[in-house]
Amino acid sequence: MDIDTGSCGRELGIKDEVIKKACSISIRAHQAPAEKPFLVDKIRGSPSQVVIAFSGAWTSDAWSTRDGTAKAFGETEVNLNSFPSLRSIGNDITAKVNEASMNQFLQIMEKSALRSEMDKATRDSKPIIFAGHSSGGPIAIYATIWLLEEYKRLKKTLTHGPFCLTFGSPLTTDRIFCHAVRREEWSDRFVHFVMIHDIVPRILLAPLSSTKEFLEQSLPYLISPSAHHKADSIDKSKLTALFDNVMRNASCVASHAACILMGSTNMLLDTMTKFVQLSPYRPCGQYVFCTGTGRLVVVKNPDAVFQLLFYSLQLVSESESQQKAVASLPAHLAYEDGLDKNLDMRNAIHLENLCELPLSSDNTMDIATKTIVDTLNDLNLSARARLCLRAAGESEKQKEDNQKKIERKMGMIRNALDDLEGYRTMCETRGMGYFDAFKVQKHEDDFKANVKRLELAGIWDEIIEMLKRDELPDKYEAEKSWVKLGTEFRQLVEPLDVANYYRHLKNEDTGPYMTKGRPRRYKYTQRWREHAEQLPRGSCGESCFWADVEELNLAVTSNQPRNEQMALNVANKLKEWHAKGEVKKDAFLKETALVTWWKTLPDNHGAKLCIKDLIES
Amino acid sequence: MDRDKDSLFSNGLYLANLAVSSNLIQDSWDAIPKFEQRINELCLLSCVKSVFQDRVKIKEAGHPNYNVIAFVTSPVTTGCLEEERDLVPSFKIPNFKFLCSESSPTFHINKAAISLFNSLRDELSQLKEKVVASAKSEDYVPYIITGHCLGGSIASLFVLWLLNTLDTTKGTLPLCITFGSPLLGDNAFQQAVSQYLKWNSCFLHVVHKDDCFPRLFLHPSTTNPSQYKPFGTFLLCSESGGACFEDPKSIMELLMLEIGFGNQESHCVNYKTVIQRLDQRLIRNDWSWLNGQEADSYKAGVTTQVIAVSLEARQLNEGGTLIDKIIECERDVIRQRREALDPAKQLGRMKVYLTFLEWYMKVCKANGQGPGYYDSFKNARERRDNVVDKYKTILSDYWERVVKEAEKKPQIWGKPLRRRWLFGGTNYRRIVEPLDIAEYYKRGRKDYINRGRSKHYKLLEDWLGDYLKNDPKDEAGLSDSKLKNIESIVTEDSCFWARVEEAIQLSRLPESEGSSNRSKIANLMEFEEYVMGLIKKYKVSPDIFLEKSSYMQWWREYVQILEKPMMGDWWREYVQILEKPMMGDSHNSQLVAFMRKGRYKKYAEGSPSIFPEGAKISPSFPPRCLTLSLLLFLSLCICLYLFHFSK
């Protein structure tokens, strides 16, 4: 095993020269005049690559809040029109990012030549590497996501897809952002370099109000060109105060995350959380920590990265406080030199097997373990920090085990679905749609189908519950086999749920099925499919049109005015779904609820004409 | 060593870190203004209650995210407190009656704390009003309630009192943070508080390892062993760190251990410096190493916790068994919690069993030829009835357990059952209880409702009633679709059959004269009205009209009584006594008419014309709407009129 002498590039799939180049361009980007928000450069090779580096800005108008409504950490939801993937699918939560940096990106997209640069590179099949140092980092991230979304929309392969390299970038994306990126399997395309003593990557873990002065006045002045030597001019006591503040907030949010990772059962955590403001930002993508000893540590587990961001900057002794605080600024400016040196040492290590990390140094160890122990020492990690990393590894493993557990139930689901399919065919031979047969519950088969329905509901509800509690791997909701099974299940079984709902008149207690009674197992699986096939939201309602039919029928019996729009909609959609084979012909058999309703329509009604052929054939 | 299969972790360190780094503890302590630390002087004070009384001050402080209320008491000496270590039983503390439950009917609270609390009752109830009122407002800012030593005891009692009044479903929980408070109550008290997980989660007790007050009552007194027991979460700390513990047993172990080594004299801990130290520790690396390659993360976690609370090396060696003990206790707590977290799966299975019973109901009807499932279960024992027995037992076991647990530990605040369980339980009650009734009367017993009914049915029914009361839905809404679906109606009153059986027994009573006869008639009349009420609202299953059912049996016997000539005399006599105008010469109530004329046969078809004489339920809103719109129209006219003239 040669884990100790590997080059960083090989661990990450990027060449060392590319990293160096990207880094130096990113730092040069700060010198560019304001009207040129990014630099473009080429790296020769096969294939040759294009580097686009952003400078970003810590300017005050970008960070300050426009009105009183802004959040303490300046976060905002992303626009799903531009970034449709950036959400959790089933739970339906939109990702959040730092608003100021996102606005900068949108401005650049709108006003600069970035689009054309991207198009050019894509045309020549040259992979683009988006890069950014400091405030340029978040912009590079958004640009990468933007292009990845474009690739996805056009269904292009990612062989020449974009990469993103950031250096000392602050955290600006939340938990859902990370979840979505991992689900789309884009995570390995993001590599973030962090000097362990650099304060800036952690800075947004503190509320903006407390760091604003530093971010707006001192930092831009420092990272601007020819100012590197001015680092000394910063007021040391102010810097120490800032350092303490950021670290205290980092400790707060890292402890909170650790409690959750460890599966806290003490509800004091929930109660306390209501009193505390926690930064929403979490790391996303691979991280490379550069230790003071010239080691590069690659970490992929986002929970572990988050804990490391806090623990690696902890003080060793109390007296060190000021010293470390003062050192935390030059560290932010030293990426170019530092990386050059570290990469040349070819001393990279991928921190894996987190569950089995040694908690302390021991004399009796083989070389591989010793390397890990040294690495952990270099990262400045105490036993309690290592326990957090173990918990992060364990949580990841637990999620995978959970997926295996439910995958073993796939067979059971399959069998039950086959049985219900049989039930449907049998109803059809009886000349009835299975929706109506089930609603009447006359025969023993109807009852048996009901039992099958409930068995399936049990299994699926368990899966949904796991998703809600974030107990499944990020990629689960995009797994093709599950999306397919979920769709099959939904199309076949949901009509039975609708039938059951209206049979027991639950609509009278709780309201219409679609708004009040629809179980989550169908909402989630519908969203899975819509996401996988990039269909508009709510377009896959082929499994629940019966609910609309029921409501339409109820309107007829209670002499309410007909909802024309709904009627037309249902008819049009039905035609479409039938053409695609998603709604089977048994829906149009003689005595179904659908046909009953259809017959109440006047002859010249649009909806009547629309599905006339289907019903009469 | 055997690796823990559950891969548990202990998060006491991180929880403590959160409490400190979030500034919650700091802000709480800062809200408590300090009395001069004149311990020498205080020792001279005598320990009569009056000393405690007028020395409590209530201070409030505002923060951007929360308000802090601090109870400030003058310092006391251990000696003073020791004299007040007695426990007061709950029946003497009317304010906290709500903590009593069947499983812990009585509990005890420390005398010093409760007498101080009682002396402040007026101020506290004003304060309570204020907090409760603000909890209802839109921009609610949550409260931290805090106090040092006895002030902390008051804070704890006040928060408990508050929790009982607050509408805690909205998530507006207060947080109670105490510093160095003496233990407050006994084992039953701890049980009572922790029966609601959320209540227990509101208490954080900060205790320094050298502080002797928190463990004062743990010493056995001269006569008895100590009965005190901690509740809530304890943040035990020393100058070098802190950690949270939740299990009362392990907290006691740790407190007791300190007694052995620590300083037993009255030692005044300055929490200000302690908190400062903890605060500085936050961002400092903690290099307390563990020996060897500890594979069990849980054990490693607990060990670091115990080290953080600063046991010296000597103690730690002896503490090896201590750590094992703590591991066991805290691990048990975690396991229990986890199990309690996912009860939904079983509920799903129960739904399947209930579906089997629904099918059984269907089969017993046999397209109108059968007797219905009640009588089928009662009389004809076929094989299918035995299978039903099995499902019934499983269902009853499950629901009896759920109800019992919910009674002790409500699933959510103020409501014993969550909606899904409440409705699931209602379905179960309506379908399964008739089977219990069938068994009861089959054995020839009497008076099921008062003597035979299982408690869990009653509770399920009461809880549904409470739910409907709080969440009033227009029950009268009798829509056409309900008429269409009469077939699938399950009788709403699960005791319907018991009432039928009672009516049958009543009808069969030998005829006699006098008052007993009169009450018989009155009871039968009442039953008639009851049945008719159900029928009118379509609250009864059409199964009861199956020719072979017990209900029809009752009807046939009843008709015979009515038709006896003698009977006619009784009725007349009866009517005269009761002076009921609705009764004519012969008894002809609504139900009798409904049954005699065979209208019941149409009940299953759901035809709305089965009720003559205006029994049809008319929707209640149109007249109201009409009045409203008239009013609106009138006011509009007036407005227009005025407008016109103002020009």
mmCIF file of N, CA and C in Angstrom, chain B residues 35-53 55-56 72-84 110 112-113 116 148-153 179-182 211-214 216-217 265-269:
data_model
loop_
_atom_site.group_PDB
_atom_site.id
_atom_site.type_symbol
_atom_site.label_atom_id
_atom_site.label_comp_id
_atom_site.label_asym_id
_atom_site.label_seq_id
_atom_site.Cartn_x
_atom_site.Cartn_y
_atom_site.Cartn_z
ATOM 1 N N PHE B 35 -25.288 38.810 45.293
ATOM 2 C CA PHE B 35 -25.229 39.352 46.642
ATOM 3 C C PHE B 35 -23.765 39.372 47.033
ATOM 4 N N GLU B 36 -23.443 40.214 47.914
ATOM 5 C CA GLU B 36 -22.080 40.194 48.395
ATOM 6 C C GLU B 36 -21.806 38.817 48.984
ATOM 7 N N GLN B 37 -20.639 38.358 48.706
ATOM 8 C CA GLN B 37 -20.321 37.013 49.196
ATOM 9 C C GLN B 37 -19.852 37.123 50.651
ATOM 10 N N ARG B 38 -20.815 37.227 51.536
ATOM 11 C CA ARG B 38 -20.427 37.393 52.942
ATOM 12 C C ARG B 38 -20.783 36.140 53.712
ATOM 13 N N ILE B 39 -20.043 35.135 53.425
ATOM 14 C CA ILE B 39 -20.410 33.846 53.984
ATOM 15 C C ILE B 39 -20.344 33.876 55.510
ATOM 16 N N ASN B 40 -19.325 34.541 56.013
ATOM 17 C CA ASN B 40 -19.169 34.571 57.470
ATOM 18 C C ASN B 40 -20.399 35.154 58.137
ATOM 19 N N GLU B 41 -20.833 36.255 57.569
ATOM 20 C CA GLU B 41 -22.005 36.901 58.120
ATOM 21 C C GLU B 41 -23.215 35.997 58.069
ATOM 22 N N LEU B 42 -23.325 35.327 56.959
ATOM 23 C CA LEU B 42 -24.515 34.514 56.739
ATOM 24 C C LEU B 42 -24.613 33.383 57.733
ATOM 25 N N CYS B 43 -23.483 32.892 58.111
ATOM 26 C CA CYS B 43 -23.511 31.779 59.038
ATOM 27 C C CYS B 43 -24.194 32.185 60.341
ATOM 28 N N LEU B 44 -24.179 33.486 60.599
ATOM 29 C CA LEU B 44 -24.802 33.948 61.825
ATOM 30 C C LEU B 44 -26.320 33.954 61.713
ATOM 31 N N LEU B 45 -26.774 33.965 60.487
ATOM 32 C CA LEU B 45 -28.220 34.039 60.308
ATOM 33 C C LEU B 45 -28.857 32.750 60.781
ATOM 34 N N SER B 46 -29.991 32.897 61.388
ATOM 35 C CA SER B 46 -30.693 31.683 61.790
ATOM 36 C C SER B 46 -31.456 31.160 60.583
ATOM 37 N N CYS B 47 -31.930 29.958 60.715
ATOM 38 C CA CYS B 47 -32.479 29.311 59.531
ATOM 39 C C CYS B 47 -33.987 29.266 59.529
ATOM 40 N N VAL B 48 -34.600 30.213 60.104
ATOM 41 C CA VAL B 48 -36.058 30.220 60.020
ATOM 42 C C VAL B 48 -36.476 30.605 58.614
ATOM 43 N N LYS B 49 -37.670 30.228 58.291
ATOM 44 C CA LYS B 49 -38.111 30.415 56.917
ATOM 45 C C LYS B 49 -38.114 31.888 56.508
ATOM 46 N N SER B 50 -38.380 32.732 57.464
ATOM 47 C CA SER B 50 -38.482 34.147 57.108
ATOM 48 C C SER B 50 -37.189 34.645 56.480
ATOM 49 N N VAL B 51 -36.109 33.992 56.802
ATOM 50 C CA VAL B 51 -34.853 34.413 56.208
ATOM 51 C C VAL B 51 -34.893 34.200 54.704
ATOM 52 N N PHE B 52 -35.437 33.076 54.335
ATOM 53 C CA PHE B 52 -35.520 32.810 52.910
ATOM 54 C C PHE B 52 -36.443 33.812 52.232
ATOM 55 N N GLN B 53 -37.536 34.059 52.928
ATOM 56 C CA GLN B 53 -38.644 34.688 52.221
ATOM 57 C C GLN B 53 -38.340 36.002 51.534
ATOM 58 N N ARG B 55 -36.074 37.576 50.773
ATOM 59 C CA ARG B 55 -34.790 37.796 50.150
ATOM 60 C C ARG B 55 -34.735 37.264 48.722
ATOM 61 N N VAL B 56 -35.865 36.828 48.213
ATOM 62 C CA VAL B 56 -35.855 36.377 46.819
ATOM 63 C C VAL B 56 -36.163 37.555 45.917
ATOM 64 N N VAL B 72 -33.134 35.251 42.418
ATOM 65 C CA VAL B 72 -31.947 35.514 43.206
ATOM 66 C C VAL B 72 -32.276 35.331 44.669
ATOM 67 N N THR B 73 -31.569 34.452 45.322
ATOM 68 C CA THR B 73 -31.767 34.256 46.752
ATOM 69 C C THR B 73 -30.485 34.641 47.461
ATOM 70 N N SER B 74 -30.622 34.951 48.695
ATOM 71 C CA SER B 74 -29.407 35.229 49.442
ATOM 72 C C SER B 74 -28.712 33.900 49.706
ATOM 73 N N PRO B 75 -27.409 33.924 49.796
ATOM 74 C CA PRO B 75 -26.694 32.670 49.989
ATOM 75 C C PRO B 75 -27.087 32.018 51.311
ATOM 76 N N VAL B 76 -27.063 30.726 51.317
ATOM 77 C CA VAL B 76 -27.345 29.993 52.549
ATOM 78 C C VAL B 76 -26.145 29.117 52.861
ATOM 79 N N THR B 77 -26.076 28.655 54.043
ATOM 80 C CA THR B 77 -25.005 27.720 54.376
ATOM 81 C C THR B 77 -25.535 26.304 54.272
ATOM 82 N N THR B 78 -24.622 25.379 54.132
ATOM 83 C CA THR B 78 -25.048 23.983 54.046
ATOM 84 C C THR B 78 -25.791 23.588 55.303
ATOM 85 N N GLY B 79 -25.326 24.138 56.422
ATOM 86 C CA GLY B 79 -25.960 23.779 57.684
ATOM 87 C C GLY B 79 -27.432 24.159 57.697
ATOM 88 N N CYS B 80 -27.713 25.354 57.239
ATOM 89 C CA CYS B 80 -29.095 25.815 57.175
ATOM 90 C C CYS B 80 -29.939 24.876 56.330
ATOM 91 N N LEU B 81 -29.381 24.556 55.183
ATOM 92 C CA LEU B 81 -30.134 23.759 54.224
ATOM 93 C C LEU B 81 -30.336 22.341 54.745
ATOM 94 N N GLU B 82 -29.324 21.856 55.404
ATOM 95 C CA GLU B 82 -29.372 20.498 55.930
ATOM 96 C C GLU B 82 -30.592 20.334 56.840
ATOM 97 N N GLU B 83 -30.898 21.394 57.586
ATOM 98 C CA GLU B 83 -32.043 21.295 58.491
ATOM 99 C C GLU B 83 -33.363 21.220 57.736
ATOM 100 N N GLU B 84 -33.335 21.639 56.490
ATOM 101 C CA GLU B 84 -34.577 21.678 55.704
ATOM 102 C C GLU B 84 -34.613 20.550 54.685
ATOM 103 N N ASN B 110 -38.472 18.702 48.113
ATOM 104 C CA ASN B 110 -37.713 19.232 49.247
ATOM 105 C C ASN B 110 -38.464 20.363 49.946
ATOM 106 N N ALA B 112 -37.399 22.919 51.870
ATOM 107 C CA ALA B 112 -36.868 24.271 51.728
ATOM 108 C C ALA B 112 -37.359 24.894 50.427
ATOM 109 N N ALA B 113 -37.243 24.117 49.360
ATOM 110 C CA ALA B 113 -37.611 24.643 48.050
ATOM 111 C C ALA B 113 -39.096 24.933 47.977
ATOM 112 N N LEU B 116 -40.247 27.929 50.092
ATOM 113 C CA LEU B 116 -39.844 29.176 49.451
ATOM 114 C C LEU B 116 -40.761 29.483 48.265
ATOM 115 N N HIS B 148 -29.365 30.504 41.099
ATOM 116 C CA HIS B 148 -28.230 29.865 41.724
ATOM 117 C C HIS B 148 -28.685 29.253 43.041
ATOM 118 N N CYS B 149 -28.235 28.050 43.313
ATOM 119 C CA CYS B 149 -28.533 27.363 44.575
ATOM 120 C C CYS B 149 -30.054 27.276 44.782
ATOM 121 N N LEU B 150 -30.580 27.799 45.881
ATOM 122 C CA LEU B 150 -32.023 27.693 46.093
ATOM 123 C C LEU B 150 -32.800 28.451 45.021
ATOM 124 N N GLY B 151 -32.191 29.509 44.500
ATOM 125 C CA GLY B 151 -32.821 30.237 43.393
ATOM 126 C C GLY B 151 -33.050 29.305 42.218
ATOM 127 N N GLY B 152 -32.128 28.384 42.010
ATOM 128 C CA GLY B 152 -32.276 27.395 40.949
ATOM 129 C C GLY B 152 -33.430 26.453 41.234
ATOM 130 N N SER B 153 -33.608 26.107 42.502
ATOM 131 C CA SER B 153 -34.736 25.228 42.854
ATOM 132 C C SER B 153 -36.049 25.911 42.520
ATOM 133 N N PHE B 179 -27.691 26.694 38.664
ATOM 134 C CA PHE B 179 -26.278 26.593 39.034
ATOM 135 C C PHE B 179 -26.178 26.117 40.476
ATOM 136 N N GLY B 180 -25.538 24.996 40.650
ATOM 137 C CA GLY B 180 -25.273 24.493 41.991
ATOM 138 C C GLY B 180 -26.498 24.384 42.870
ATOM 139 N N SER B 181 -27.613 23.900 42.290
ATOM 140 C CA SER B 181 -28.835 23.791 43.087
ATOM 141 C C SER B 181 -28.869 22.467 43.825
ATOM 142 N N PRO B 182 -29.420 22.478 45.024
ATOM 143 C CA PRO B 182 -29.600 21.199 45.715
ATOM 144 C C PRO B 182 -30.631 20.339 44.996
ATOM 145 N N ASP B 211 -18.732 21.727 44.328
ATOM 146 C CA ASP B 211 -19.892 22.368 44.958
ATOM 147 C C ASP B 211 -20.612 21.346 45.831
ATOM 148 N N CYS B 212 -20.763 21.688 47.091
ATOM 149 C CA CYS B 212 -21.340 20.677 47.981
ATOM 150 C C CYS B 212 -22.867 20.745 48.051
ATOM 151 N N PHE B 213 -23.480 21.846 47.590
ATOM 152 C CA PHE B 213 -24.940 21.939 47.687
ATOM 153 C C PHE B 213 -25.683 20.872 46.874
ATOM 154 N N PRO B 214 -25.284 20.659 45.640
ATOM 155 C CA PRO B 214 -26.049 19.703 44.841
ATOM 156 C C PRO B 214 -26.045 18.300 45.433
ATOM 157 N N LEU B 216 -25.727 17.685 48.716
ATOM 158 C CA LEU B 216 -25.994 17.752 50.147
ATOM 159 C C LEU B 216 -27.000 16.687 50.580
ATOM 160 N N PHE B 217 -28.082 16.588 49.827
ATOM 161 C CA PHE B 217 -29.148 15.670 50.246
ATOM 162 C C PHE B 217 -28.868 14.231 49.856
ATOM 163 N N GLU B 265 -16.587 20.535 53.547
ATOM 164 C CA GLU B 265 -16.952 21.785 54.211
ATOM 165 C C GLU B 265 -17.717 22.660 53.226
ATOM 166 N N SER B 266 -18.368 23.607 53.791
ATOM 167 C CA SER B 266 -19.116 24.457 52.880
ATOM 168 C C SER B 266 -18.132 25.215 52.007
ATOM 169 N N HIS B 267 -18.177 24.853 50.783
ATOM 170 C CA HIS B 267 -17.196 25.377 49.859
ATOM 171 C C HIS B 267 -17.946 26.225 48.853
ATOM 172 N N CYS B 268 -17.540 27.433 48.737
ATOM 173 C CA CYS B 268 -18.293 28.304 47.851
ATOM 174 C C CYS B 268 -17.653 28.320 46.473
ATOM 175 N N VAL B 269 -18.381 27.807 45.510
ATOM 176 C CA VAL B 269 -17.847 27.762 44.156
ATOM 177 C C VAL B 269 -18.215 29.051 43.443
#
